[in-house]
Amino acid sequence: MASVKMPQLGESITEGTISKWLKQPGDQVKKYEGLVEIITDKVNAEVPAPLAGVLKEIKVKEGTTVTVGTEIAVIEESVAAAAQGSAPTAPASQPSKPEAAKGADVPARAAAPEESAEGRTRLSPAVRALIEEHRISDAELSGISGSGIGGRISKKDIEDYVAKRAQPAAANGEQRQRGAEAPPRPAGAPAVPGTPAPLSPMRRAIASNMVRSKQTIPHAWTVAEVDMSNVVRFRQQARDGFKQKEGIDLTFVPIIVKAVVEGLKAVPILNASWSDDGVVMHKDINIGVAVSVEDGLIVPVIHQADRLSIAGLAKVADDLAKRARAGSLTIPDVQGATFTVNNPGTFGTILSYSIIAPPQAGILAMDAIVKRPVVVEGDAIAIRSMMNLCLSFDHRVLDGVSAARFLQGVRRWLEGFSEQIPLY
């Protein structure tokens, strides 16, 4: 008998939720074949079977959240099954050995599209959550054409179907003969006002991590006001050409990330983590960039951001954001962040305080760029594009002086931005 345990799907992840068992007791399983889908606050992952055999027992039911290392299933190794189903080597898409999931012989990997026609019935946790949210029946689901490999239904397929379903039934302009339908109920909204709304696995995991952060990290914060006029001017001039060449928009995010990288180089104590044995300084600068998704926030990571140009940062950030919203991030995509950049300003906020993601020592919130009158050199008043940057930091790792030095360095880099700073 072999025990299958809840793997650790990220450095700061302590628990996971069983989303769906892909096999049932009595089923034969092949080595590396998908066994169970697991949801965390950062990534949805399909955990493969560590060996060939028969699934004897499921220890944890679907929808249950358990800590890393908890036994979730038992597999009885079968010589016949091993001879028939064991793969000679792990699939090429699997992570390398250092990223192996704890409690299993093989690493967890992101759910991969099925290449057979049966694949369209294999729904990712993100797709399944969307189906439940919009109450799509099995009959409706059977009529949705999957655009994924092997006809697999993607999140976009569901969103397109929901949008089409929301259109008036009489597309030719005829008036509905029945009463207006009630608007769809938001995800997690209670059926009856005043009753608790059910928590999704992602929301529950985010809540747990945020409570842990506030209970264990002595948060402090400081704000700097930044004149972004030079950056705004540069972006306006470079935006169209960049879009033509790269096929993506040049946003403010990669420019801010570049400024953060330069700030961390100057004040490396912020690129660190607290431990009981002392402060751990990180050699690489890996920037987590918060991305809003259905029912929560995911923070994919730009690894070795200090080695990338603004254009390089833009391309990586765009790719990670698209895959985050499509539910196709892999485990390495959300591991190893040493500092995080949050962008609430995209929703028009002007002053935001963010909670630190353990074990990092800091997070920077960039708010909306707003034109307003300010006093400039010579006591004149001018209209400038202004933005607030709020730095939350772990007061165990550094003091206010170092935090202010970092933030002022970021501000000076942005305010001194010019065409001399290379895009590539």
Short mmCIF file of C-alpha atoms in Angstrom, two decimals:
data_model
loop_
_atom_site.label_atom_id
_atom_site.label_comp_id
_atom_site.label_asym_id
_atom_site.label_seq_id
_atom_site.Cartn_x
_atom_site.Cartn_y
_atom_site.Cartn_z
CA MET A 1 0.00 0.00 0.00
CA ALA A 2 1.24 3.50 -0.86
CA SER A 3 0.03 6.63 0.86
CA VAL A 4 -0.76 9.71 -1.24
CA LYS A 5 -0.43 12.93 0.73
CA MET A 6 -1.49 16.53 0.18
CA PRO A 7 1.50 18.06 -1.63
CA GLN A 8 2.91 21.51 -0.97
CA LEU A 9 2.12 23.45 -4.12
CA GLY A 10 4.11 26.54 -3.20
CA GLU A 11 6.57 27.80 -0.61
CA SER A 12 4.02 29.75 1.44
CA ILE A 13 1.10 27.34 0.92
CA THR A 14 0.19 25.29 3.99
CA GLU A 15 -3.07 23.71 2.83
CA GLY A 16 -5.11 22.79 -0.21
CA THR A 17 -8.69 21.92 -1.12
CA ILE A 18 -9.69 18.71 -2.89
CA SER A 19 -11.55 19.97 -5.94
CA LYS A 20 -12.25 16.73 -7.80
CA TRP A 21 -11.16 13.13 -7.67
CA LEU A 22 -10.30 11.99 -11.19
CA LYS A 23 -10.34 8.34 -10.08
CA GLN A 24 -12.65 6.42 -7.77
CA PRO A 25 -11.97 3.51 -5.38
CA GLY A 26 -11.46 0.32 -7.38
CA ASP A 27 -10.18 2.17 -10.47
CA GLN A 28 -6.83 1.21 -11.92
CA VAL A 29 -4.39 4.09 -12.18
CA LYS A 30 -1.25 4.46 -14.25
CA LYS A 31 1.89 6.06 -12.96
CA TYR A 32 1.85 9.83 -13.66
CA GLU A 33 -1.85 9.67 -14.58
CA GLY A 34 -3.98 12.45 -13.13
CA LEU A 35 -5.37 11.36 -9.75
CA VAL A 36 -6.87 14.44 -8.10
CA GLU A 37 -7.36 18.16 -8.74
CA ILE A 38 -6.35 20.48 -5.92
CA ILE A 39 -7.13 24.17 -5.42
CA THR A 40 -5.04 26.65 -3.45
CA ASP A 41 -5.17 30.43 -3.28
CA LYS A 42 -2.45 30.60 -5.93
CA VAL A 43 -2.88 27.78 -8.42
CA ASN A 44 -5.08 24.90 -9.49
CA ALA A 45 -3.05 21.73 -9.94
CA GLU A 46 -3.64 18.19 -11.10
CA VAL A 47 -1.67 15.80 -8.90
CA PRO A 48 -0.54 12.61 -10.67
CA ALA A 49 -0.49 9.12 -9.22
CA PRO A 50 2.93 8.29 -7.74
CA LEU A 51 2.74 4.68 -8.94
CA ALA A 52 0.64 2.24 -10.97
CA GLY A 53 -1.94 0.20 -9.16
CA VAL A 54 -5.50 0.32 -7.85
CA LEU A 55 -6.99 3.22 -5.91
CA LYS A 56 -8.08 1.45 -2.71
CA GLU A 57 -9.39 4.31 -0.63
CA ILE A 58 -10.13 8.03 -0.77
CA LYS A 59 -9.39 9.58 2.61
CA VAL A 60 -10.52 13.16 1.93
CA LYS A 61 -13.79 14.08 0.26
CA GLU A 62 -14.19 16.68 -2.50
CA GLY A 63 -14.54 20.22 -1.16
CA THR A 64 -12.51 19.47 1.98
CA THR A 65 -9.48 21.59 2.89
CA VAL A 66 -6.55 19.84 4.59
CA THR A 67 -3.01 20.78 5.53
CA VAL A 68 0.09 19.81 3.58
CA GLY A 69 1.22 16.27 4.39
CA THR A 70 -2.27 14.95 5.21
CA GLU A 71 -2.98 11.51 3.77
CA ILE A 72 -5.64 11.91 1.08
CA ALA A 73 -5.70 8.48 -0.59
CA VAL A 74 -4.25 4.98 -0.61
CA ILE A 75 -3.04 3.12 -3.71
CA GLU A 76 -2.37 -0.62 -3.78
CA GLU A 77 0.52 -1.30 -6.10
CA SER A 78 -0.24 -3.94 -8.69
CA VAL A 79 2.43 -5.78 -10.64
CA ALA A 80 0.08 -6.20 -13.57
CA ALA A 81 -0.99 -2.58 -13.46
CA ALA A 82 2.59 -1.43 -13.14
CA ALA A 83 3.65 -3.51 -16.13
CA GLN A 84 0.71 -2.27 -18.16
CA GLY A 85 0.55 1.37 -17.20
CA SER A 86 3.86 2.64 -15.87
CA ALA A 87 5.42 5.27 -18.04
CA PRO A 88 9.15 4.83 -18.64
CA THR A 89 9.81 8.48 -17.99
CA ALA A 90 7.87 11.38 -16.56
CA PRO A 91 6.14 13.69 -19.06
CA ALA A 92 8.34 16.50 -20.32
CA SER A 93 5.94 19.08 -18.93
CA GLN A 94 6.64 18.10 -15.35
CA PRO A 95 8.79 20.32 -13.15
CA SER A 96 12.32 19.29 -12.27
CA LYS A 97 13.07 17.21 -9.18
CA PRO A 98 13.62 20.13 -6.75
CA GLU A 99 10.01 21.17 -7.29
CA ALA A 100 8.59 17.72 -6.52
CA ALA A 101 5.40 17.68 -4.47
CA LYS A 102 5.89 16.64 -0.89
CA GLY A 103 4.30 13.32 0.04
CA ALA A 104 4.45 11.84 -3.47
CA ASP A 105 7.12 10.33 -5.69
CA VAL A 106 6.34 12.68 -8.56
CA PRO A 107 5.77 16.43 -8.70
CA ALA A 108 2.37 18.05 -8.93
CA ARG A 109 1.80 19.66 -12.27
CA ALA A 110 -0.72 22.03 -13.74
CA ALA A 111 -3.65 20.37 -15.45
CA ALA A 112 -2.78 19.75 -19.07
CA PRO A 113 -5.31 19.73 -21.90
CA GLU A 114 -6.46 16.31 -23.03
CA GLU A 115 -5.72 15.44 -26.63
CA SER A 116 -8.56 12.95 -27.02
CA ALA A 117 -12.23 13.61 -27.58
CA GLU A 118 -12.85 12.49 -24.01
CA GLY A 119 -10.84 15.51 -22.86
CA ARG A 120 -13.73 17.91 -23.24
CA THR A 121 -15.43 16.22 -20.28
CA ARG A 122 -12.35 16.86 -18.12
CA LEU A 123 -13.03 20.29 -16.69
CA SER A 124 -10.49 22.35 -14.80
CA PRO A 125 -11.47 23.65 -11.34
CA ALA A 126 -11.75 27.21 -12.70
CA VAL A 127 -14.13 26.07 -15.47
CA ARG A 128 -16.16 23.95 -13.08
CA ALA A 129 -16.54 26.87 -10.66
CA LEU A 130 -17.79 29.06 -13.52
CA ILE A 131 -20.32 26.40 -14.54
CA GLU A 132 -21.66 26.20 -10.99
CA GLU A 133 -21.75 29.98 -10.64
CA HIS A 134 -23.91 30.41 -13.74
CA ARG A 135 -25.95 27.25 -13.10
CA ILE A 136 -25.22 25.69 -16.45
CA SER A 137 -27.00 22.36 -16.74
CA ASP A 138 -25.48 19.16 -18.16
CA ALA A 139 -27.73 19.54 -21.18
CA GLU A 140 -26.43 23.05 -21.82
CA LEU A 141 -22.86 21.90 -21.26
CA SER A 142 -23.18 19.19 -23.88
CA GLY A 143 -24.00 21.86 -26.45
CA ILE A 144 -20.91 23.97 -25.78
CA SER A 145 -18.11 23.47 -28.28
CA GLY A 146 -14.71 23.32 -26.62
CA SER A 147 -11.93 25.37 -28.21
CA GLY A 148 -9.13 23.63 -26.29
CA ILE A 149 -6.95 20.78 -27.48
CA GLY A 150 -9.05 17.68 -28.08
CA GLY A 151 -12.22 19.76 -27.74
CA ARG A 152 -11.63 20.58 -24.08
CA ILE A 153 -13.93 23.30 -22.74
CA SER A 154 -12.04 26.38 -21.59
CA LYS A 155 -13.00 29.21 -19.27
CA LYS A 156 -13.44 31.49 -22.29
CA ASP A 157 -15.86 29.00 -23.86
CA ILE A 158 -18.04 29.20 -20.75
CA GLU A 159 -17.81 33.00 -20.59
CA ASP A 160 -18.78 33.28 -24.27
CA TYR A 161 -21.74 30.96 -23.70
CA VAL A 162 -22.93 32.91 -20.66
CA ALA A 163 -22.67 36.20 -22.58
CA LYS A 164 -24.66 34.73 -25.45
CA ARG A 165 -27.26 33.28 -23.10
CA ALA A 166 -27.71 36.68 -21.47
CA GLN A 167 -28.86 38.21 -24.75
CA PRO A 168 -32.62 38.60 -25.25
CA ALA A 169 -34.29 35.39 -26.36
CA ALA A 170 -35.78 37.14 -29.39
CA ALA A 171 -32.64 38.30 -31.21
CA ASN A 172 -34.71 39.51 -34.17
CA GLY A 173 -36.13 42.34 -32.09
CA GLU A 174 -39.33 40.71 -30.85
CA GLN A 175 -40.30 41.69 -27.32
CA ARG A 176 -40.19 39.05 -24.62
CA GLN A 177 -43.69 37.86 -23.84
CA ARG A 178 -42.77 36.80 -20.33
CA GLY A 179 -41.65 38.86 -17.36
CA ALA A 180 -38.09 40.08 -17.04
CA GLU A 181 -35.70 37.50 -15.70
CA ALA A 182 -33.90 38.14 -12.45
CA PRO A 183 -30.23 38.99 -12.93
CA PRO A 184 -27.80 36.15 -12.33
CA ARG A 185 -26.73 35.77 -8.71
CA PRO A 186 -23.08 36.77 -8.13
CA ALA A 187 -20.64 34.02 -7.19
CA GLY A 188 -20.85 33.28 -3.49
CA ALA A 189 -23.89 35.50 -2.94
CA PRO A 190 -26.39 34.13 -0.39
CA ALA A 191 -29.71 32.90 -1.77
CA VAL A 192 -31.53 34.67 1.06
CA PRO A 193 -30.44 38.13 2.28
CA GLY A 194 -28.85 37.91 5.71
CA THR A 195 -27.60 34.35 5.34
CA PRO A 196 -23.85 33.57 5.07
CA ALA A 197 -22.45 33.29 1.56
CA PRO A 198 -20.61 30.03 0.88
CA LEU A 199 -16.85 30.47 0.55
CA SER A 200 -15.05 29.24 -2.52
CA PRO A 201 -11.82 27.29 -1.89
CA MET A 202 -9.79 30.23 -3.26
CA ARG A 203 -11.52 32.78 -1.02
CA ARG A 204 -11.10 30.54 2.02
CA ALA A 205 -7.38 30.05 1.28
CA ILE A 206 -6.83 33.79 0.74
CA ALA A 207 -8.59 34.55 4.02
CA SER A 208 -6.44 32.05 5.90
CA ASN A 209 -3.19 33.43 4.45
CA MET A 210 -4.13 37.05 5.12
CA VAL A 211 -5.05 36.31 8.73
CA ARG A 212 -1.75 34.46 9.17
CA SER A 213 0.12 37.43 7.68
CA LYS A 214 -1.46 39.98 10.01
CA GLN A 215 -1.04 37.73 13.06
CA THR A 216 2.64 36.97 12.47
CA ILE A 217 4.06 40.03 10.67
CA PRO A 218 4.31 43.43 12.41
CA HIS A 219 3.15 45.55 9.49
CA ALA A 220 4.27 49.12 8.98
CA TRP A 221 3.68 51.32 5.97
CA THR A 222 4.79 54.54 4.32
CA VAL A 223 3.59 56.52 1.30
CA ALA A 224 5.38 58.57 -1.35
CA GLU A 225 3.78 60.95 -3.83
CA VAL A 226 5.30 60.56 -7.31
CA ASP A 227 5.20 62.90 -10.28
CA MET A 228 4.61 60.46 -13.16
CA SER A 229 4.48 63.11 -15.91
CA ASN A 230 7.71 61.96 -17.60
CA VAL A 231 6.61 58.32 -17.50
CA VAL A 232 3.16 59.19 -18.89
CA ARG A 233 4.74 61.17 -21.70
CA PHE A 234 7.14 58.34 -22.57
CA ARG A 235 4.36 55.76 -22.59
CA GLN A 236 2.19 57.87 -24.88
CA GLN A 237 5.05 58.18 -27.37
CA ALA A 238 6.11 54.52 -27.25
CA ARG A 239 2.74 52.80 -26.86
CA ASP A 240 1.65 52.47 -30.50
CA GLY A 241 5.03 51.31 -31.77
CA PHE A 242 5.34 48.80 -28.94
CA LYS A 243 1.85 47.45 -29.65
CA GLN A 244 2.70 47.03 -33.34
CA LYS A 245 5.97 45.29 -32.63
CA GLU A 246 5.05 43.10 -29.66
CA GLY A 247 1.29 42.71 -30.00
CA ILE A 248 0.64 43.76 -26.39
CA ASP A 249 -0.07 47.03 -24.61
CA LEU A 250 2.72 48.88 -22.82
CA THR A 251 1.19 49.44 -19.39
CA PHE A 252 2.62 51.25 -16.38
CA VAL A 253 3.19 47.97 -14.51
CA PRO A 254 6.52 46.96 -16.15
CA ILE A 255 7.87 50.47 -15.66
CA ILE A 256 6.95 50.40 -11.96
CA VAL A 257 8.44 46.92 -11.65
CA LYS A 258 11.66 48.19 -13.22
CA ALA A 259 11.74 51.03 -10.69
CA VAL A 260 11.16 48.53 -7.87
CA VAL A 261 14.02 46.36 -9.13
CA GLU A 262 16.36 49.35 -9.07
CA GLY A 263 15.11 50.22 -5.58
CA LEU A 264 15.74 46.69 -4.31
CA LYS A 265 19.25 46.77 -5.71
CA ALA A 266 19.93 49.93 -3.72
CA VAL A 267 18.17 48.69 -0.54
CA PRO A 268 18.57 44.88 -0.65
CA ILE A 269 17.24 44.38 2.88
CA LEU A 270 13.72 44.57 1.38
CA ASN A 271 14.54 41.65 -0.91
CA ALA A 272 14.64 39.35 2.09
CA SER A 273 12.59 37.12 4.39
CA TRP A 274 12.31 36.76 8.14
CA SER A 275 13.24 33.50 9.85
CA ASP A 276 13.77 32.57 13.49
CA ASP A 277 17.44 32.03 12.69
CA GLY A 278 17.84 35.50 11.15
CA VAL A 279 17.03 37.52 8.05
CA VAL A 280 17.43 35.55 4.81
CA MET A 281 18.80 37.71 1.98
CA HIS A 282 17.77 36.65 -1.53
CA LYS A 283 20.21 36.77 -4.43
CA ASP A 284 17.59 36.83 -7.19
CA ILE A 285 14.96 39.54 -7.46
CA ASN A 286 11.68 37.75 -8.19
CA ILE A 287 8.72 40.11 -8.41
CA GLY A 288 5.19 38.88 -7.75
CA VAL A 289 2.58 40.85 -9.71
CA ALA A 290 -0.96 40.68 -8.34
CA VAL A 291 -3.61 39.75 -10.93
CA SER A 292 -7.34 39.96 -10.23
CA VAL A 293 -9.26 36.82 -11.23
CA GLU A 294 -12.72 35.43 -10.65
CA ASP A 295 -13.38 35.43 -6.90
CA GLY A 296 -9.92 36.50 -5.84
CA LEU A 297 -6.35 37.46 -6.54
CA ILE A 298 -3.44 35.42 -7.88
CA VAL A 299 0.20 36.54 -7.70
CA PRO A 300 2.28 34.99 -10.50
CA VAL A 301 6.01 35.67 -10.35
CA ILE A 302 8.44 37.38 -12.74
CA HIS A 303 11.58 35.40 -11.96
CA GLN A 304 14.94 37.16 -12.11
CA ALA A 305 13.24 40.44 -12.91
CA ASP A 306 16.58 42.22 -12.46
CA ARG A 307 17.79 40.60 -15.70
CA LEU A 308 14.92 41.92 -17.83
CA SER A 309 14.41 45.19 -19.70
CA ILE A 310 11.14 47.13 -19.50
CA ALA A 311 10.00 45.40 -22.69
CA GLY A 312 10.97 42.02 -21.28
CA LEU A 313 9.08 42.71 -18.08
CA ALA A 314 6.04 43.81 -20.10
CA LYS A 315 5.99 40.59 -22.12
CA VAL A 316 6.41 38.31 -19.13
CA ALA A 317 3.81 40.20 -17.07
CA ASP A 318 1.29 40.11 -19.92
CA ASP A 319 1.78 36.37 -20.43
CA LEU A 320 1.41 35.61 -16.71
CA ALA A 321 -1.72 37.76 -16.39
CA LYS A 322 -3.40 36.07 -19.36
CA ARG A 323 -2.59 32.59 -18.07
CA ALA A 324 -3.70 33.53 -14.54
CA ARG A 325 -7.13 34.57 -15.84
CA ALA A 326 -7.33 31.46 -18.02
CA GLY A 327 -6.52 29.23 -15.04
CA SER A 328 -3.45 27.81 -16.75
CA LEU A 329 -0.61 28.87 -14.45
CA THR A 330 1.85 26.18 -13.46
CA ILE A 331 3.25 25.67 -9.98
CA PRO A 332 6.63 27.31 -10.74
CA ASP A 333 4.70 30.36 -12.02
CA VAL A 334 3.56 31.19 -8.48
CA GLN A 335 6.65 30.16 -6.52
CA GLY A 336 9.67 32.08 -5.32
CA ALA A 337 8.50 35.71 -5.14
CA THR A 338 10.82 37.87 -3.03
CA PHE A 339 8.75 41.08 -3.30
CA THR A 340 5.25 41.91 -4.61
CA VAL A 341 3.78 44.75 -6.65
CA ASN A 342 0.02 45.33 -6.40
CA ASN A 343 -1.92 47.53 -8.82
CA PRO A 344 -5.21 48.63 -7.24
CA GLY A 345 -4.91 51.90 -9.18
CA THR A 346 -6.35 50.16 -12.22
CA PHE A 347 -9.69 50.39 -10.38
CA GLY A 348 -9.25 54.09 -9.63
CA THR A 349 -7.97 53.93 -6.06
CA ILE A 350 -5.77 56.80 -4.86
CA LEU A 351 -4.35 55.43 -1.58
CA SER A 352 -4.08 51.69 -0.87
CA TYR A 353 -2.47 49.72 1.93
CA SER A 354 -1.66 46.10 1.05
CA ILE A 355 -1.06 43.08 3.28
CA ILE A 356 2.33 41.41 2.94
CA ALA A 357 2.48 37.92 1.44
CA PRO A 358 4.62 35.75 3.75
CA PRO A 359 7.53 35.12 3.78
CA GLN A 360 8.28 38.33 1.84
CA ALA A 361 9.33 41.49 3.63
CA GLY A 362 7.39 44.00 1.56
CA ILE A 363 4.66 44.81 -0.95
CA LEU A 364 4.22 47.99 -2.99
CA ALA A 365 0.77 49.27 -4.01
CA MET A 366 0.60 51.54 -7.06
CA ASP A 367 -2.51 53.71 -7.16
CA ALA A 368 -4.21 55.60 -9.96
CA ILE A 369 -2.33 58.30 -11.87
CA VAL A 370 -4.38 61.47 -11.48
CA LYS A 371 -3.86 64.89 -13.02
CA ARG A 372 -3.94 67.65 -10.44
CA PRO A 373 -2.36 71.03 -9.69
CA VAL A 374 0.93 70.94 -7.78
CA VAL A 375 3.55 73.48 -6.79
CA VAL A 376 6.66 73.15 -8.97
CA GLU A 377 10.03 74.86 -9.09
CA GLY A 378 9.81 78.63 -8.68
CA ASP A 379 6.61 78.37 -6.64
CA ALA A 380 4.58 78.05 -9.82
CA ILE A 381 1.48 75.91 -10.07
CA ALA A 382 1.31 73.30 -12.82
CA ILE A 383 -0.92 70.38 -13.80
CA ARG A 384 1.02 67.16 -13.28
CA SER A 385 0.25 63.43 -13.45
CA MET A 386 0.55 62.32 -9.84
CA MET A 387 0.48 58.87 -8.24
CA ASN A 388 0.76 57.54 -4.69
CA LEU A 389 2.99 54.56 -3.92
CA CYS A 390 2.34 52.80 -0.60
CA LEU A 391 4.96 50.44 0.78
CA SER A 392 3.96 47.89 3.42
CA PHE A 393 6.97 46.31 5.12
CA ASP A 394 7.85 43.76 7.79
CA HIS A 395 9.16 45.77 10.73
CA ARG A 396 11.11 42.73 11.97
CA VAL A 397 13.25 42.77 8.83
CA LEU A 398 13.84 46.51 8.43
CA ASP A 399 13.16 49.86 10.02
CA GLY A 400 11.37 52.92 8.70
CA VAL A 401 14.60 54.58 7.53
CA SER A 402 15.42 51.75 5.12
CA ALA A 403 11.79 51.59 3.94
CA ALA A 404 11.75 55.35 3.27
CA ARG A 405 15.13 55.14 1.49
CA PHE A 406 13.77 52.43 -0.82
CA LEU A 407 10.56 54.31 -1.55
CA GLN A 408 12.33 57.58 -2.24
CA GLY A 409 14.73 55.77 -4.57
CA VAL A 410 11.78 54.40 -6.54
CA ARG A 411 10.24 57.88 -6.64
CA ARG A 412 13.43 59.54 -7.91
CA TRP A 413 13.88 56.86 -10.60
CA LEU A 414 10.34 57.39 -11.88
CA GLU A 415 10.45 61.19 -11.72
CA GLY A 416 13.81 61.21 -13.53
CA PHE A 417 12.51 58.94 -16.29
CA SER A 418 13.60 59.95 -19.77
CA GLU A 419 13.99 58.56 -23.28
CA GLN A 420 17.59 57.73 -22.34
CA ILE A 421 16.30 54.80 -20.30
CA PRO A 422 16.20 51.90 -22.79
CA LEU A 423 12.92 50.15 -23.50
CA TYR A 424 14.78 47.02 -24.63
#
